[in-house]
Amino acid sequence: MGNDGDKRPPNAKQAGLVAAGAAVVAAVSVTFMGKDPVPNISEPVNDTPPATIRTPNPDVVEVSLETQVCVDGLLATDTGCAALSDIQTVGQGLLSERALPSQPLRLVHPTDTGVEPKTVESCAMYAELKREGWGGMSSADMRREARFYRACGLLRLTENADPMPVAPALNRDVMQSLDRDTLPTFGEVRFDASDELTKEGERPAIWAVDGDSYICRMAYLATADFNADGSADHLMEWALAAKEGSFRETGFGLIEMRPSGRTTFSVIDPFAG
């Protein structure tokens, strides 16, 4: 989107790709305008009460063969957690009633304004349209799409994930060694190695990297092999926000511990391919 045929309102265009350097991140995340300049990552942009992301162990996340995925408000369980295998088996049927918006989501074609908008009816339909580049036709649709992206994106990421019998724990030492250069960016903004990393939440386990003009928050969701490379990845939900102004962006990412001892973060697109 963003061509001469773009029919979105001005505020939606402003919230989209306004810098060429943001293209990669924006392609694998949801960008929107909001009232809170530094949002709590546990508050999805939606039209229902905010949900909370939980992790069963607040400081050190241990991993077992029966990998747990914990995202309170998305999964229809008492704890907000479910076994990876259950999510893979049940799919959208395991989402809670408030995971998706109550109002219809309408998406428009990325280039051809003559194509009729489509109403999204399922995660499978959303994934197909997302791969083709369709997007929200109004600011309200963009907010609703943020919820589809979050809920359906989680299902897509866990769909082919493999549990790991042995996986390193995600603890303070690992997070402190996180390469700041690999964190989400916007335009020419980059986090510096000296930017402070703090732990903001225990339940959920949330870390934040505080830069000069932006702050990046990361919440732990699960550990498994999410990218088919045979090693364990820590699945995170992230939010990048300007300290002044209303820009913010959310998405998913993987924290990986390299054999060299380097810990990296990579933004991933649930709907790619």
Coordinates of C-alpha atoms in Angstrom, one line a residue:
M1 CA 0.0 0.0 0.0
G2 CA 1.0 3.6 0.0
N3 CA 0.5 4.2 -3.7
D4 CA -1.7 6.7 -5.6
G5 CA -4.7 4.4 -5.1
D6 CA -4.4 4.4 -1.3
K7 CA -7.8 5.3 0.0
R8 CA -6.9 5.1 3.7
P9 CA -7.6 8.2 5.9
P10 CA -4.6 10.6 6.4
N11 CA -3.9 9.3 9.9
A12 CA -3.7 5.8 8.6
K13 CA -1.2 6.8 6.0
Q14 CA 0.8 8.7 8.6
A15 CA 0.9 5.5 10.7
G16 CA 2.2 3.5 7.8
L17 CA 5.5 3.6 6.0
V18 CA 6.7 7.1 6.4
A19 CA 10.4 6.3 6.1
A20 CA 12.0 3.9 3.7
G21 CA 14.2 2.4 6.4
A22 CA 11.0 1.2 8.2
A23 CA 9.9 -0.9 5.3
V24 CA 11.3 -4.2 6.6
V25 CA 9.9 -3.9 10.1
A26 CA 6.5 -2.6 9.0
A27 CA 6.1 -5.5 6.6
V28 CA 6.2 -7.9 9.5
S29 CA 4.3 -5.9 12.2
V30 CA 1.3 -3.8 12.8
T31 CA 1.7 0.0 12.9
F32 CA -0.9 2.3 14.4
M33 CA -1.5 5.6 16.1
G34 CA -2.5 5.6 19.8
K35 CA -3.0 7.8 22.8
D36 CA -0.4 6.3 25.0
P37 CA 3.1 7.3 23.7
V38 CA 4.8 4.4 25.6
P39 CA 2.2 1.5 25.6
N40 CA 2.2 -1.4 28.0
I41 CA 2.9 -4.4 25.8
S42 CA 0.2 -6.3 27.7
E43 CA -2.4 -3.9 26.2
P44 CA -3.3 -4.9 22.7
V45 CA -5.0 -2.2 20.6
N46 CA -8.6 -3.3 20.5
D47 CA -12.1 -2.5 21.4
T48 CA -12.4 -4.7 24.5
P49 CA -10.7 -4.6 27.9
P50 CA -6.9 -5.2 27.7
A51 CA -5.5 -8.7 28.1
T52 CA -2.4 -9.7 30.0
I53 CA 0.5 -11.7 28.7
R54 CA 1.6 -14.3 31.2
T55 CA 4.5 -16.6 31.7
P56 CA 4.5 -19.5 34.3
N57 CA 7.9 -18.7 35.7
P58 CA 8.6 -15.0 36.2
D59 CA 12.4 -14.8 36.2
V60 CA 13.9 -18.0 34.6
V61 CA 11.8 -19.7 32.0
E62 CA 12.5 -23.4 32.0
V63 CA 11.5 -25.6 29.0
S64 CA 10.0 -29.1 28.9
L65 CA 8.9 -31.4 26.1
E66 CA 5.3 -30.3 26.7
T67 CA 6.0 -26.7 25.6
Q68 CA 3.6 -24.2 27.0
V69 CA 2.4 -21.0 25.2
C70 CA 1.1 -18.4 27.5
V71 CA -0.9 -15.4 26.3
D72 CA -3.7 -14.5 28.6
G73 CA -6.7 -13.0 26.8
L74 CA -6.1 -15.0 23.6
L75 CA -6.3 -18.6 24.7
A76 CA -9.6 -20.1 26.1
T77 CA -8.0 -21.6 29.2
D78 CA -8.2 -20.7 32.8
T79 CA -4.5 -19.9 33.0
G80 CA -4.1 -18.3 29.6
C81 CA -1.6 -21.0 28.7
A82 CA -1.9 -24.1 26.5
A83 CA 0.4 -26.9 25.4
L84 CA 2.0 -26.2 22.0
S85 CA 0.5 -29.5 20.8
D86 CA -3.0 -28.5 21.8
I87 CA -2.8 -25.2 19.8
Q88 CA -1.5 -27.1 16.8
T89 CA -4.4 -29.5 17.0
V90 CA -7.3 -27.2 17.9
G91 CA -6.1 -24.0 16.1
Q92 CA -8.6 -21.2 16.0
G93 CA -11.0 -23.1 18.2
L94 CA -8.6 -22.6 21.1
L95 CA -8.9 -18.8 20.9
S96 CA -11.0 -17.0 23.5
E97 CA -14.2 -15.1 22.6
R98 CA -12.4 -11.8 23.1
A99 CA -9.3 -12.7 21.1
L100 CA -10.8 -11.3 17.9
P101 CA -12.8 -8.1 17.5
S102 CA -16.6 -8.2 17.8
Q103 CA -17.0 -5.9 14.8
P104 CA -16.3 -7.1 11.2
L105 CA -12.8 -6.5 9.8
R106 CA -12.8 -5.1 6.2
L107 CA -9.6 -5.3 4.2
V108 CA -8.8 -3.5 0.9
H109 CA -6.6 -4.7 -2.0
P110 CA -3.0 -3.4 -1.8
T111 CA -2.9 -1.9 -5.3
D112 CA -6.2 -2.2 -7.2
T113 CA -8.9 0.2 -5.8
G114 CA -11.4 -1.3 -8.1
V115 CA -11.4 -4.6 -6.2
E116 CA -14.2 -4.9 -3.7
P117 CA -13.1 -4.9 0.0
K118 CA -13.4 -8.2 1.7
T119 CA -14.7 -9.1 5.2
V120 CA -12.4 -11.4 7.1
E121 CA -14.2 -14.4 8.4
S122 CA -11.4 -16.6 9.9
C123 CA -7.7 -16.7 10.7
A124 CA -7.2 -18.8 7.6
M125 CA -8.8 -16.1 5.4
Y126 CA -6.8 -13.3 7.2
A127 CA -3.6 -15.2 6.6
E128 CA -4.3 -15.6 2.9
L129 CA -5.2 -11.9 2.4
K130 CA -2.2 -10.8 4.5
R131 CA 0.2 -12.7 2.3
E132 CA -1.3 -10.9 -0.7
G133 CA -0.8 -7.5 1.0
W134 CA -4.4 -6.6 1.9
G135 CA -4.8 -4.0 4.7
G136 CA -7.4 -2.2 6.8
M137 CA -9.7 0.2 4.9
S138 CA -10.3 2.6 7.8
S139 CA -8.7 3.6 11.1
A140 CA -11.2 1.4 12.9
D141 CA -10.3 -1.6 10.6
M142 CA -6.6 -1.0 11.3
R143 CA -7.3 -1.3 15.1
R144 CA -9.3 -4.5 14.5
E145 CA -6.6 -5.8 12.3
A146 CA -4.1 -5.4 15.1
R147 CA -6.1 -8.0 17.0
F148 CA -6.3 -10.4 14.1
Y149 CA -2.6 -10.0 13.5
R150 CA -1.9 -10.8 17.2
A151 CA -4.3 -13.8 17.6
C152 CA -3.9 -15.3 14.2
G153 CA -0.2 -14.6 14.1
L154 CA 0.3 -16.6 17.3
L155 CA -1.5 -19.6 15.7
R156 CA 0.6 -19.3 12.5
L157 CA 3.9 -19.2 14.5
T158 CA 3.0 -22.2 16.5
E159 CA 1.6 -24.2 13.6
N160 CA 4.9 -25.8 12.6
A161 CA 6.9 -25.2 15.7
D162 CA 8.8 -28.1 17.2
P163 CA 9.2 -28.6 20.9
M164 CA 12.8 -28.9 22.1
P165 CA 13.8 -31.6 24.6
V166 CA 16.8 -29.4 25.7
A167 CA 16.7 -25.6 25.6
P168 CA 18.6 -22.9 27.4
A169 CA 16.7 -20.8 30.0
L170 CA 15.8 -17.3 29.3
N171 CA 17.2 -15.4 32.2
R172 CA 18.6 -12.0 33.2
D173 CA 22.2 -12.8 32.0
V174 CA 20.9 -13.9 28.6
M175 CA 18.8 -10.7 28.3
Q176 CA 21.6 -8.5 29.4
S177 CA 23.8 -9.9 26.6
L178 CA 21.1 -9.1 24.0
D179 CA 22.6 -7.4 20.9
R180 CA 20.8 -4.0 20.8
D181 CA 21.6 -3.7 17.0
T182 CA 19.2 -6.6 16.3
L183 CA 16.1 -5.0 18.0
P184 CA 13.2 -3.5 15.9
T185 CA 13.9 -0.1 14.5
F186 CA 12.1 2.7 12.7
G187 CA 13.8 4.8 9.9
E188 CA 17.3 5.6 11.0
V189 CA 16.6 5.0 14.7
R190 CA 18.9 2.3 16.2
F191 CA 19.3 1.2 19.8
D192 CA 22.8 1.6 21.2
A193 CA 24.8 -1.1 23.1
S194 CA 24.8 1.3 26.1
D195 CA 21.0 1.6 26.1
E196 CA 19.6 0.3 29.4
L197 CA 17.7 -3.0 29.5
T198 CA 15.4 -3.5 32.5
K199 CA 12.9 -6.0 33.5
E200 CA 9.5 -4.4 33.9
G201 CA 7.2 -7.3 34.7
E202 CA 7.3 -10.6 36.5
R203 CA 3.9 -12.0 35.5
P204 CA 4.1 -11.4 32.6
A205 CA 7.9 -11.5 32.1
I206 CA 8.6 -8.2 30.2
W207 CA 11.9 -6.6 29.4
A208 CA 12.4 -3.1 28.0
V209 CA 15.3 -1.4 26.2
D210 CA 15.3 2.3 26.7
G211 CA 16.8 4.5 24.0
D212 CA 17.0 8.2 23.4
S213 CA 13.7 8.6 21.6
Y214 CA 12.2 5.1 21.4
I215 CA 11.6 2.3 23.8
C216 CA 11.2 -1.4 22.9
R217 CA 9.4 -3.8 25.2
M218 CA 9.5 -7.5 24.8
A219 CA 7.2 -10.1 26.5
Y220 CA 8.0 -13.8 26.6
L221 CA 5.4 -16.2 25.1
A222 CA 7.0 -19.6 24.6
T223 CA 10.2 -21.6 23.7
A224 CA 10.4 -24.1 20.8
D225 CA 12.0 -24.3 17.4
F226 CA 10.0 -21.7 15.5
N227 CA 12.2 -21.3 12.4
A228 CA 13.1 -24.9 11.6
D229 CA 16.8 -24.5 12.3
G230 CA 17.0 -27.3 14.8
S231 CA 17.7 -25.0 17.8
A232 CA 15.6 -23.5 20.5
D233 CA 14.1 -20.0 20.0
H234 CA 12.3 -17.8 22.6
L235 CA 9.2 -16.4 21.0
M236 CA 8.5 -12.8 22.1
E237 CA 5.8 -10.2 21.5
W238 CA 7.4 -6.7 21.1
A239 CA 6.2 -3.1 21.0
L240 CA 8.3 -0.2 19.7
A241 CA 7.1 3.2 20.8
A242 CA 8.2 6.8 20.5
K243 CA 8.7 8.6 23.8
E244 CA 7.1 11.7 22.3
G245 CA 4.3 11.5 19.9
S246 CA 1.9 8.6 19.2
F247 CA 3.9 6.3 16.9
R248 CA 4.0 2.7 18.0
E249 CA 4.5 -0.6 16.3
T250 CA 3.9 -4.2 17.5
G251 CA 4.9 -7.6 16.3
F252 CA 6.6 -10.9 17.0
G253 CA 10.2 -11.8 17.3
L254 CA 12.7 -14.6 18.2
I255 CA 15.5 -14.4 20.7
E256 CA 18.3 -16.8 19.8
M257 CA 21.5 -17.7 21.6
R258 CA 24.3 -18.2 19.0
P259 CA 27.1 -20.7 19.5
S260 CA 29.5 -17.7 19.7
G261 CA 27.7 -16.6 22.8
R262 CA 26.0 -13.7 21.1
T263 CA 22.3 -13.3 21.8
T264 CA 20.2 -11.8 19.0
F265 CA 16.6 -10.7 18.3
S266 CA 15.0 -11.1 15.0
V267 CA 11.6 -9.7 13.9
I268 CA 9.5 -12.4 12.2
D269 CA 6.4 -12.3 10.0
P270 CA 3.8 -14.9 10.9
F271 CA 2.2 -14.6 7.4
A272 CA 5.3 -14.7 5.2
G273 CA 5.5 -17.5 2.6

